Every structure is written in structure tokens, then in C-alpha cells.
CSV table of C-alpha atoms in Angstrom, one decimal:
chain,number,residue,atom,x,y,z
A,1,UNK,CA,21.5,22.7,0.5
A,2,UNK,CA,18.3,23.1,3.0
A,3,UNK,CA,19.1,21.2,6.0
A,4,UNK,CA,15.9,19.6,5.1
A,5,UNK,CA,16.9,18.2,1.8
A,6,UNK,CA,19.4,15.3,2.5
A,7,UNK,CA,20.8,13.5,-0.8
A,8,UNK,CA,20.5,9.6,-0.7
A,9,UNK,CA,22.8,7.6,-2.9
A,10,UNK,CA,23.0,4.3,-3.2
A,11,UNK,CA,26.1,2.7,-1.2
A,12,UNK,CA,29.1,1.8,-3.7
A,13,UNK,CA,28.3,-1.8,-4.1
A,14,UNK,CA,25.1,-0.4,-5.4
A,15,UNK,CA,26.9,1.4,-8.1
A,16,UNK,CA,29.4,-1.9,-9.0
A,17,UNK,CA,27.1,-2.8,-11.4
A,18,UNK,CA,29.2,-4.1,-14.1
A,19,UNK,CA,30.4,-7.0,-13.6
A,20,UNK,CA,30.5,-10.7,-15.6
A,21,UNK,CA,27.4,-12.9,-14.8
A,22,UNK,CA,28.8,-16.3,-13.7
A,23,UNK,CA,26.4,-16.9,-10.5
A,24,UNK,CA,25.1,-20.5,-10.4
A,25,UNK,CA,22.2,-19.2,-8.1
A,26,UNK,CA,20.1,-18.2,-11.5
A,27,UNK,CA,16.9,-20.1,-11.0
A,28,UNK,CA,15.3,-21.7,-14.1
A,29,UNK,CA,12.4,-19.6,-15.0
A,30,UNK,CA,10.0,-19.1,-18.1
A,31,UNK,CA,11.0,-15.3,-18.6
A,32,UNK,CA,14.0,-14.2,-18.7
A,33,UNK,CA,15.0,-11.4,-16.1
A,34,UNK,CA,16.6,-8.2,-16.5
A,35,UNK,CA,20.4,-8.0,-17.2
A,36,UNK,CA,20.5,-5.8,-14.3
A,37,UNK,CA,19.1,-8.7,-11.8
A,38,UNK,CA,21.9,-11.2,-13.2
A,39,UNK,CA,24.4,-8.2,-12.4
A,40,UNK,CA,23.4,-7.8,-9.0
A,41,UNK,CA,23.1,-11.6,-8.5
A,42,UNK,CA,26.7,-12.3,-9.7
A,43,UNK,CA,27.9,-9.8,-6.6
A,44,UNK,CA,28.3,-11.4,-4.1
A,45,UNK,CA,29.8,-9.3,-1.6
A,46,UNK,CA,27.8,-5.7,-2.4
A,47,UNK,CA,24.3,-5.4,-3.4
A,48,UNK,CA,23.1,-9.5,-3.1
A,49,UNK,CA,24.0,-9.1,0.4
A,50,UNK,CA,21.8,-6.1,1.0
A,51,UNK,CA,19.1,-8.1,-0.9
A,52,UNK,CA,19.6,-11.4,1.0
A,53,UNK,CA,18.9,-9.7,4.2
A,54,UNK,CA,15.7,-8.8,2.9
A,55,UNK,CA,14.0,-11.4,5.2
A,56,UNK,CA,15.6,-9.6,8.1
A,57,UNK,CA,13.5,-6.8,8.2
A,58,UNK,CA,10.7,-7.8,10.0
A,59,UNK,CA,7.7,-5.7,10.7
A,60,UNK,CA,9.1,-2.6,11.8
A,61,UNK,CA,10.3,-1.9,8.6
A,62,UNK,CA,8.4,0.5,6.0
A,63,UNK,CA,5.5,0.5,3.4
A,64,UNK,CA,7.2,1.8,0.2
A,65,UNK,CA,4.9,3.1,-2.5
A,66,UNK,CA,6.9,3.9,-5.6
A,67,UNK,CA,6.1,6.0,-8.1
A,68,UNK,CA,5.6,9.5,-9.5
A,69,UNK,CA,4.5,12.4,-7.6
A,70,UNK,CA,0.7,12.5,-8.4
A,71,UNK,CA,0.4,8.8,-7.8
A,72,UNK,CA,2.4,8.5,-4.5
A,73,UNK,CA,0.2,11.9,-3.1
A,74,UNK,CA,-2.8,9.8,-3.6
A,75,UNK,CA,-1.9,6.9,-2.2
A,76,UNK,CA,-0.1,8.5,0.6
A,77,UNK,CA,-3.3,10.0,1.2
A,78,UNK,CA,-4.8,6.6,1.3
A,79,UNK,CA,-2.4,5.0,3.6
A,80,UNK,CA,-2.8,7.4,6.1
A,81,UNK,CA,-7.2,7.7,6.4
A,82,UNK,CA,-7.8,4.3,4.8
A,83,UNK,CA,-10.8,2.2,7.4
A,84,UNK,CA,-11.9,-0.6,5.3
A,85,UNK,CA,-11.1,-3.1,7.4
A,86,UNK,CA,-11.6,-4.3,11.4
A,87,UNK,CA,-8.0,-4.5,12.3
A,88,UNK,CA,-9.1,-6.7,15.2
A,89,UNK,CA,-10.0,-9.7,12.8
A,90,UNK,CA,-9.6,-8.7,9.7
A,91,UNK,CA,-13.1,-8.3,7.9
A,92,UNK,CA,-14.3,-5.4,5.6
A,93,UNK,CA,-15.9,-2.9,8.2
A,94,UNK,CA,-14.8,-0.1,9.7
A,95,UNK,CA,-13.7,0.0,13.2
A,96,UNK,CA,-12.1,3.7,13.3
A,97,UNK,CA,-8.7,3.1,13.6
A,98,UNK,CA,-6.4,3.5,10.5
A,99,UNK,CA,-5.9,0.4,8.7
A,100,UNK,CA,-2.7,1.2,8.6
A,101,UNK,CA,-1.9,2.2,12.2
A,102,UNK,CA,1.5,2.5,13.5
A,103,UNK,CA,3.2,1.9,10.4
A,104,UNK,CA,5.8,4.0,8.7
A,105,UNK,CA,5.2,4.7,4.8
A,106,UNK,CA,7.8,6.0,2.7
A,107,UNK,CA,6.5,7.7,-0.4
A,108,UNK,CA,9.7,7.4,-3.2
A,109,UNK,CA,8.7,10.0,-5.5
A,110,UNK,CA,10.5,9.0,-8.8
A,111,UNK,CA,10.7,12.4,-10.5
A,112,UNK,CA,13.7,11.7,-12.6
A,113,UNK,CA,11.9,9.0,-14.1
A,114,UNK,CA,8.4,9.3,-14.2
A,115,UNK,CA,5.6,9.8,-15.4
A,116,UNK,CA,6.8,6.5,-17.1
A,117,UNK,CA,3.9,6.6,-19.8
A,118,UNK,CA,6.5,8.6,-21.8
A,119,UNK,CA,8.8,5.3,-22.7
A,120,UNK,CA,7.3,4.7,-25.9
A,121,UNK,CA,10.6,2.9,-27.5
A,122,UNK,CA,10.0,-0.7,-27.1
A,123,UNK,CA,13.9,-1.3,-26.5
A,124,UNK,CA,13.5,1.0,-23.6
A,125,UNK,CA,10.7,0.5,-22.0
A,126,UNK,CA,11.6,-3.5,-21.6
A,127,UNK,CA,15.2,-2.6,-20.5
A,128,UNK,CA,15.5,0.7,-18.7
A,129,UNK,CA,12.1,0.9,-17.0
A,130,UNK,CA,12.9,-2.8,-15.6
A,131,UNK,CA,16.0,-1.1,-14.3
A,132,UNK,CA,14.6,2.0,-12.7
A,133,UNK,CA,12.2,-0.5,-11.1
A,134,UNK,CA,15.1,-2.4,-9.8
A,135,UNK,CA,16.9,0.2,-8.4
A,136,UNK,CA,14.4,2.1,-6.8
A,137,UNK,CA,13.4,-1.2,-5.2
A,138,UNK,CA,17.0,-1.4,-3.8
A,139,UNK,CA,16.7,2.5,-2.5
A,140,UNK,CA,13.9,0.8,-0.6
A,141,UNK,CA,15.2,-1.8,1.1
A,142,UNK,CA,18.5,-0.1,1.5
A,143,UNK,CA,19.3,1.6,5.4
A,144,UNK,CA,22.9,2.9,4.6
A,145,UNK,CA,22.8,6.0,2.5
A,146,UNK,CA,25.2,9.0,2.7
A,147,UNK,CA,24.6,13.2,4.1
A,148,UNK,CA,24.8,14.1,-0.1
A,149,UNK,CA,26.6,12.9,-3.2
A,150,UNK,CA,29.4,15.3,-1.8
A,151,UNK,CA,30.1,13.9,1.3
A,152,UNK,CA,31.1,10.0,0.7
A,153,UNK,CA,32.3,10.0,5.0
A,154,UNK,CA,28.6,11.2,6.2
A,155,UNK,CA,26.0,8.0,6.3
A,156,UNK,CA,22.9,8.5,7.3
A,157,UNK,CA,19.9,5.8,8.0
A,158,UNK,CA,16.8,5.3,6.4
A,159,UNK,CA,13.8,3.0,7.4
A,160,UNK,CA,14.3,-0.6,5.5
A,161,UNK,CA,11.0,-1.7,3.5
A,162,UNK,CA,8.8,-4.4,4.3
A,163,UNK,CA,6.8,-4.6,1.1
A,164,UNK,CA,6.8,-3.0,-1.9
A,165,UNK,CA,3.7,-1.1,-3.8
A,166,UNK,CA,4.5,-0.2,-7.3
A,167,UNK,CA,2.2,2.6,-8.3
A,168,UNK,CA,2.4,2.2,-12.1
A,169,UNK,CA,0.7,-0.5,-14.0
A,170,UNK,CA,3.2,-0.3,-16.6
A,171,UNK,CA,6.1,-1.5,-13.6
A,172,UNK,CA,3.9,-4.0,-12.8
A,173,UNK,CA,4.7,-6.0,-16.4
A,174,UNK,CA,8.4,-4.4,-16.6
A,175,UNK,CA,10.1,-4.7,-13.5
A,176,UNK,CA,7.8,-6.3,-10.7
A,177,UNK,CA,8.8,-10.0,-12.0
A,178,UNK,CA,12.8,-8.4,-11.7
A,179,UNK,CA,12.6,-7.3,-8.6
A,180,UNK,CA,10.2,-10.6,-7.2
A,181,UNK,CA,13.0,-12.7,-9.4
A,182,UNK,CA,16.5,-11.0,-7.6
A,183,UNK,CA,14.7,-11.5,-4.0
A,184,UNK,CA,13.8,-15.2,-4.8
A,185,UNK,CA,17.1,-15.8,-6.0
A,186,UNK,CA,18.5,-14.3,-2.9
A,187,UNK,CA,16.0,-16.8,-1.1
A,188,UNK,CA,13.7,-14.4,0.3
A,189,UNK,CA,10.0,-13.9,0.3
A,190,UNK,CA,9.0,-11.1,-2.5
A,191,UNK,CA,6.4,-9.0,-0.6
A,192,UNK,CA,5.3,-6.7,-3.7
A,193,UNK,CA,2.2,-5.5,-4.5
A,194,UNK,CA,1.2,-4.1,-7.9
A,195,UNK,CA,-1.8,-2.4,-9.6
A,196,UNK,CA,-2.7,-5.3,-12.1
A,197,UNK,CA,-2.5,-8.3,-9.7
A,198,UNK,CA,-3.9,-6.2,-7.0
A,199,UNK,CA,-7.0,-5.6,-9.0
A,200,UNK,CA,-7.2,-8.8,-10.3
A,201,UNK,CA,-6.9,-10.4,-7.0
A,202,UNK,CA,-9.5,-8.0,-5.6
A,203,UNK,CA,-12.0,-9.4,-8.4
A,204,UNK,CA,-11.4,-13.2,-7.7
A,205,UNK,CA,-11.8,-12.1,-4.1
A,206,UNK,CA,-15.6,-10.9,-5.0
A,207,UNK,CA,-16.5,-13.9,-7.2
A,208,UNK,CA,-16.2,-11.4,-10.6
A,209,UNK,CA,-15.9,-13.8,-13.7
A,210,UNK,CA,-17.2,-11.6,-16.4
A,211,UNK,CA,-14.3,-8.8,-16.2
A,212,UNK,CA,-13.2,-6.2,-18.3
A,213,UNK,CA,-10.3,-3.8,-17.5
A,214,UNK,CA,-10.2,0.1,-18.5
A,215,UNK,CA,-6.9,1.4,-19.6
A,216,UNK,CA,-4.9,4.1,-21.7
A,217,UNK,CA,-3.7,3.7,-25.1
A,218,UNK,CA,0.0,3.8,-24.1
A,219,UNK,CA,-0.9,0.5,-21.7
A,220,UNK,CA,-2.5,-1.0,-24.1
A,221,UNK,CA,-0.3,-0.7,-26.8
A,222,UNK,CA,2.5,-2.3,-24.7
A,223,UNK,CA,-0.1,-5.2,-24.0
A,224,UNK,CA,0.6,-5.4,-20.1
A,225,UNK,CA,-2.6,-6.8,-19.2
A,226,UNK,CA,-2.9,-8.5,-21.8
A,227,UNK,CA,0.5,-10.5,-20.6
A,228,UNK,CA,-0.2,-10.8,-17.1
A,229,UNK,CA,-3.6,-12.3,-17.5
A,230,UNK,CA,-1.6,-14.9,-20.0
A,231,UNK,CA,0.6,-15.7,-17.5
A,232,UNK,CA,-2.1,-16.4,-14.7
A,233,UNK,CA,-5.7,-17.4,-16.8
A,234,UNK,CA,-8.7,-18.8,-15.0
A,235,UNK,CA,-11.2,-21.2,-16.0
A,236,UNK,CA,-14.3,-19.7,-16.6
A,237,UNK,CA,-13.2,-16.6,-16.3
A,238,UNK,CA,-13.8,-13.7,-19.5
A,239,UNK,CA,-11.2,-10.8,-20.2
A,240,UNK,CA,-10.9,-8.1,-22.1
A,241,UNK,CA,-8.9,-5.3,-22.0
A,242,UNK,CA,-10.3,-1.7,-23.7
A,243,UNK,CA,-8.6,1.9,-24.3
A,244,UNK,CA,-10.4,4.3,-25.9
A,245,UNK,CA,-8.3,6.8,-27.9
A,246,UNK,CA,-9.5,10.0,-25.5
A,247,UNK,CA,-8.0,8.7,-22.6
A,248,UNK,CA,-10.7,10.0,-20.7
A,249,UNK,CA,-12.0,8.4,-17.5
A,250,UNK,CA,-15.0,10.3,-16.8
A,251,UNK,CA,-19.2,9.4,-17.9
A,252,UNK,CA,-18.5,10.0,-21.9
A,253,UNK,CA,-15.3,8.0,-21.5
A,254,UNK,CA,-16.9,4.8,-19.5
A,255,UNK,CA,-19.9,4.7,-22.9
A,256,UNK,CA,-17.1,4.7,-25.3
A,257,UNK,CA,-15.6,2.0,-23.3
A,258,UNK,CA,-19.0,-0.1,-23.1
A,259,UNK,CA,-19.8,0.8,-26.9
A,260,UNK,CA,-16.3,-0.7,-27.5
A,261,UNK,CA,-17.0,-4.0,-25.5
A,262,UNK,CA,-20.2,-4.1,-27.1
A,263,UNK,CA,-18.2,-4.1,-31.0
A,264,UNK,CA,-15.5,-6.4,-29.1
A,265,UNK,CA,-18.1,-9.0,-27.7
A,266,UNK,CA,-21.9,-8.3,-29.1
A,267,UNK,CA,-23.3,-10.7,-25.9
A,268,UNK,CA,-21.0,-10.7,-23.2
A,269,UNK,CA,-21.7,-9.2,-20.0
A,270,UNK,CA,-19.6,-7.3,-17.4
A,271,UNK,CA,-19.8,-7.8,-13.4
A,272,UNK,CA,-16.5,-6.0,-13.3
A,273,UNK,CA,-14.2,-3.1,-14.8
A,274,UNK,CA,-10.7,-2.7,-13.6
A,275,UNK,CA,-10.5,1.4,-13.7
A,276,UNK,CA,-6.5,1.3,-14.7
A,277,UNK,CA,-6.5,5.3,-13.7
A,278,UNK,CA,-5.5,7.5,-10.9
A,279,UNK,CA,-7.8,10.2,-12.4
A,280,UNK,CA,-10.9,8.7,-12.4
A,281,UNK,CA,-13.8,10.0,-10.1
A,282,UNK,CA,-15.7,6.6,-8.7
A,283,UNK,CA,-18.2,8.1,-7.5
A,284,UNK,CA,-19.2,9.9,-10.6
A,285,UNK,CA,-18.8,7.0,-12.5
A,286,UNK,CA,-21.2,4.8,-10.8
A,287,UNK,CA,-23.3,7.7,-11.3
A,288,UNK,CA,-23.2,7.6,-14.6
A,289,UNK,CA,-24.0,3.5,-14.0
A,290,UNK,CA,-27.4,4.4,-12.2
A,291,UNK,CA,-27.8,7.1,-15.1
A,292,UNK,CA,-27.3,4.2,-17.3
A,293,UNK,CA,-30.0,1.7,-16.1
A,294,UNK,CA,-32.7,4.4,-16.5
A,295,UNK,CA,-32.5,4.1,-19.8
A,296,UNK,CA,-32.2,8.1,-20.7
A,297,UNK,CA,-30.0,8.2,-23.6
A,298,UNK,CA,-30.0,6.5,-26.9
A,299,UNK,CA,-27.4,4.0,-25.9
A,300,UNK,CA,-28.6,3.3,-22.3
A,301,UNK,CA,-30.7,0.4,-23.3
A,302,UNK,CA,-27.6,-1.5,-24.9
A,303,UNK,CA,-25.4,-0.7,-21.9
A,304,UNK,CA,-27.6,-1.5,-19.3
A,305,UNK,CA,-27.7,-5.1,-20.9
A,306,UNK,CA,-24.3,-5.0,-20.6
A,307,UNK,CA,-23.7,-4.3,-17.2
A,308,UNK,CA,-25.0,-7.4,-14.9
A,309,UNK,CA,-27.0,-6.8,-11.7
A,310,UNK,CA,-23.8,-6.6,-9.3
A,311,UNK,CA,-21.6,-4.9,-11.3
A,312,UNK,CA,-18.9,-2.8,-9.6
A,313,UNK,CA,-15.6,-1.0,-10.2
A,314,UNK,CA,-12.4,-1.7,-9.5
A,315,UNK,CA,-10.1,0.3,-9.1
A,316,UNK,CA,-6.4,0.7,-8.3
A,317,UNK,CA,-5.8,3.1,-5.5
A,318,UNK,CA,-8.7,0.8,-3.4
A,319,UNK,CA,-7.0,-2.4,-4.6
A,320,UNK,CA,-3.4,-1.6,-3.8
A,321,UNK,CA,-3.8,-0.9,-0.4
A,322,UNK,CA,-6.1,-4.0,0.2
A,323,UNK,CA,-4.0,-6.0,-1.3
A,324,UNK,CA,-1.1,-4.1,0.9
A,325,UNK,CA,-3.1,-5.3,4.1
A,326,UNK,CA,-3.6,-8.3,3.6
A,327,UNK,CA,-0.2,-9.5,3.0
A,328,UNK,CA,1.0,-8.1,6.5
A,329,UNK,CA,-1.8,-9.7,7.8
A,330,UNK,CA,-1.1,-12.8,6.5
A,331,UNK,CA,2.6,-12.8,7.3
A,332,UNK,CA,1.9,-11.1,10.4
A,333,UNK,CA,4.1,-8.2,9.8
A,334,UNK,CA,2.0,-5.1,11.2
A,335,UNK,CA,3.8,-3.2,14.4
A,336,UNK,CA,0.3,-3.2,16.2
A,337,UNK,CA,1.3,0.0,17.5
A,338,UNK,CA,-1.7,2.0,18.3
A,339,UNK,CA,-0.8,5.4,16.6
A,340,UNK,CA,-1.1,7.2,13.6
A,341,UNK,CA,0.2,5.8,10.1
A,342,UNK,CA,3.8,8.0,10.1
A,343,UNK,CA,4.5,9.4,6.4
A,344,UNK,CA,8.5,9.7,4.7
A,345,UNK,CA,8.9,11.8,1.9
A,346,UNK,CA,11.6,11.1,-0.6
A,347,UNK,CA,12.4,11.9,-4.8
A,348,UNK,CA,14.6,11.0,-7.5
A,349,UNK,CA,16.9,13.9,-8.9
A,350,UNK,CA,19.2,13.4,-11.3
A,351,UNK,CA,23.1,12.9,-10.3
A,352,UNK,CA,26.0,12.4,-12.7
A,353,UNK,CA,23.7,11.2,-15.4
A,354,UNK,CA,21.7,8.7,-13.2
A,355,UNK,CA,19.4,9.6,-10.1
A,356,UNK,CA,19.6,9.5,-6.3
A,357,UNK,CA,17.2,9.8,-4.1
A,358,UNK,CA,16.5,13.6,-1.7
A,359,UNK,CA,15.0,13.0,1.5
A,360,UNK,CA,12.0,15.8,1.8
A,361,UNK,CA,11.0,17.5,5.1
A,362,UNK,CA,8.4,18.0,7.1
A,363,UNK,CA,6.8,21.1,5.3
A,364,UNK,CA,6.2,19.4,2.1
A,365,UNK,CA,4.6,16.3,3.4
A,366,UNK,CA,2.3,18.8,4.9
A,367,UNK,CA,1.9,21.2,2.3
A,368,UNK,CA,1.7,18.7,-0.3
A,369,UNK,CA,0.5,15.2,1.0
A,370,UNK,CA,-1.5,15.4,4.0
A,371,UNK,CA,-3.3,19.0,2.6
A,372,UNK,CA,-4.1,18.0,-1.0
A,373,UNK,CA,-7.4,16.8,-2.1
């Protein structure tokens, strides 16, 4: 094994999953959580104690963005040059200073699992992707880990996490309510930040009422948006959620998606798309909006009407780490140390028919993070 590479497994409570649920702490709630939550709840002595300490953390604990390896090296990337905001009071300008400055992100790069767009068994998508969520939450806010799955005598530490960023919109309907359930049970504050309420929030925050969200087929087929916005609707407030079948999230695939609205809801208007993509180019997308309301192409007259006066994109890389901010700014959880956002590589690989977590070094988070476009 490189001496760079050091295995993370859970501790053994961790793994003494199965055991009768009996725990008078389950809260009444309208969903039902995960069997894997009322597991972990019913142990008293193990893994509810790691998750009851939770609030113990404080703010020198970790960012953890979770997800696979494309989707953490973007938003790594993010976390580290991101200057949207004054971090002297808060307001959307830039100041040149990280937003992020002197804290510690930890990139869990769930390999074994992801990408998680290939669940496409209803059965396991609702149970074992709300399990990987859990778990890989509890790598997260987990310090005790061992030298490699060998070596059961050798523990090693690992920063603790603060909050939570769950990279896939997919985790944010099966397995975000788990993990924000087990944590509220264990009577902490659930600091987790996902890509559907994160650009939701971040169109509220901008006065968007007129909103329409851009997704993939697999998404949409598993209606995740559509069951988040049930569960938190606004008064006058329109939504509609669109996939076209290329999957594409370029100029041609932004006028199939408007051509769709336009069959969907002949004389609605949009102030707002949610781009649910990590491919999309922003930039050349509004382009394509200013190519739109000059009225070049055959279409362009019926899109333009479409598109109000202030109409802007959303989209989820922006809105996670927004969102990100402002909760340590609200609970006042930044380190205000004045240094450079620090970067923590890890990923899943498979062990004895589960997964455990490899600790990557120094070269890759170079080579890979910090030099990739």
C-alpha cells in the first residue's frame, strides 16, 4: 500500500448494524425514515453516540462535499477560488479573500457508489442510496478510523464535519431527510446542504416566482423535484420541472427545454431555471439567452416571450456553496482564520462486499483537483 493511501473503516459500532429497533427516541414524522436510521438510533452505545456528539464539533471541524469524483473536483474547485461574498459583512461583492478562508474541505469521493444516476430499480434507489447516504454521512462526522482494513490496532484521526454538502440531486430526495432525521433524533442541529433546496432557496432569495427547473430523465423519472417542491410549496409561486430526452445541457438543449414549457404551459413565463447539471456551460447558455431576444431563429420570437426581463439561471455548483456560507455564517461557525481554504482528499473502495473510505495524498489533490479545468 502507498504510504499515501491510508484505508478508513468505519469503527465497529459502525458496522453493528443489525440490531432490533426498540428506541423510544423515534420522533413522529410524516415520512418514514430509512431502516438504517432506526438501526443506528436503537444503538445506543456505538454509532448514536458518535452522532449525538455532532453538536460538539464546532467550527473547526470540516466542509464535507459528498459525491462522485467529477462532482466533488468541481466543487472542490469552487471551495477553494469562490469570492462572491464580503466576508467582513456578508453581502454579495467581492472583497479578495476566499469565501471560504481558513477552512478545511474534505472531498469524499464516493467511487464505489456513484455515479448514482445508474440506480434505476425503484426498490433500490429508495433503500440502498438512502443508505450509502447515511453511511457516508457517518464517514464524515466520524474522527476515529483505523491505518487499513488489516490493521484493526492502528487508528488514525480524521477532521470531524461541520456541515454536510450532498453533491447529487438525487441524495437530496433519498437520503438528505435520513441523515437530517438520525441527527435530529440524536438532538442535534442538521447542518446539510443539498442541490435542490439550495437552488430553490437561492431563487426565493432573488424574489423568482415564475420558476422552472432543468433536469435529466433519470431525475425526472424518479420525481425528486417534483416531491420536494410538494413538501415545501409557496403561494404564488409556479413550478415546473422539464427533461428533455437528449440530456443535453448546452444552446439546442435549453430551446428544447423552452419548446417543452411552451407545450407544458402555452402563457407562462420564466424569471428562473434551476440548471440541475454539473455539465452545463453558464456562460454559453446565457449566450444563447441574448441570441434568443434577437429574434434570429424561427423559434426566437416564442422564447423570448417566454423568458421575462430579469431572467437568470440557477444553477447548482453556485447555489451549494452559497447556501454552504450562509449557514456558517448564520451559526457562526467559520474559523476566521486568515489563510487559504485547505483541501482533504478521500474515496470509497470496495471492502468485503461493502466500501471504506482511502485517504488520497497530496499529489492527487494537485494533479487532479487544484489543476483541472
Amino acid at each position: 500500500m502507498n504510504s499515501r493511501e491510508r484505508l478508513f473503516i468505519f469503527s465497529a459500532a459502525l458496522l453493528s448494524f443489525l440490531l432490533p429497533f426498540s428506541c423510544k427516541r423515534q420522533e413522529t414524522i410524516g415520512r418514514e425514515p430509512a431502516e438504517i436510521v432506526k438501526q443506528i438510533a436503537a444503538d445506543t452505545s456505538g454509532t448514536f453516540s458518535l452522532v449525538k456528539s455532532y453538536g460538539s464539533i464546532g467550527k473547526y471541524g470540516s466542509i464535507a462535499v459528498i459525491g462522485s469524483r467529477e462532482q466533488c473536483r468541481i466543487l472542490g474547485n469552487r471551495f477553494l477560488t469562490v469570492d462572491d461574498v464580503d466576508n467582513i459583512d456578508g453581502l454579495s461583492r467581492h472583497d479578495g479573500l476566499p469565501d471560504f478562508a481558513g477552512e478545511t474541505v474534505d472531498l469524499l469521493i464516493d467511487t464505489y457508489n456513484a455515479p448514482y444516476t445508474v440506480f434505476t430499480d425503484e426498490s433500490f434507489i429508495t433503500d440502498s442510496l438512502r443508505e450509502i447516504t447515511v453511511l457516508n454521512s457517518l464517514f464524515a462526522l466520524d474522527s476515529l478510523c483505523y491505518y487499513s482494513e488489516f490493521n484493526d490496532r492502528t487508528k488514525l484521526v480524521k477532521p470531524r464535519s461541520k456541515v454536510l454538502v450532498l453533491s447529487s440531486s438525487l441524495c437530496s430526495e433519498y437520503g438528505m431527510f435520513d441523515v437530517d432525521t438520525l441527527i435530529r433524533i440524536a438532538g442535534g442541529n442538521p447542518l446539510i446542504v443539498d442541490p435542490c433546496n439550495a437552488m430553490i432557496d437561492r431563487a426565493f432569495s432573488m424574489g423568482k416566482t415564475d420558476i422552472g427547473v432543468w433536469t435529466s430523465p433519470v431525475v425526472k423519472d424518479f420525481q425528486v423535484w417534483e416531491s420536494i417542491w410538494e413538501r415545501r410549496p409557496e403561494d404564488d409561486v409556479t413550478f415546473s420541472v422539464i427533461a428533455p430526452p437528449s440530456g443535453r445541457f448546452d444552446g439546442a438543449g435549453f430551446r428544447d427545454f423552452l419548446r417543452r414549457f411552451h407545450a407544458h404551459r402555452p402563457d407562462a413565463k420564466l424569471d428562473a431555471v434551476l440548471v440541475d447539471s454539473y455539465d452545463a456551460d453558464l456562460d454559453a447558455l446565457r449566450g444563447e439567452v441574448e441570441k434568443i431576444r434577437m429574434n434570429i431563429l424561427e423559434d426566437d420570437l416564442m422564447f423570448s416571450r417566454i423568458l421575462a426581463p430579469e431572467f437568470v439561471f440557477i444553477d447548482e455548483i453556485s447555489a451549494l456553496t452559497r447556501s454552504c456560507y450562509d449557514i456558517l455564517r448564520k451559526n457562526n461557525l467559520f474559523t476566521h482564520n486568515i489563510s487559504y481554504p485547505v483541501m482533504k482528499t478521500y474515496e470509497s473502495v470496495e471492502s468485503s462486499g461493502s466500501f471504506l473510505y482511502v485517504e488520497l495524498g497530496e499529489d492527487y489533490y494537485r494533479n487532479y483537483v487544484q489543476n483541472s479545468d
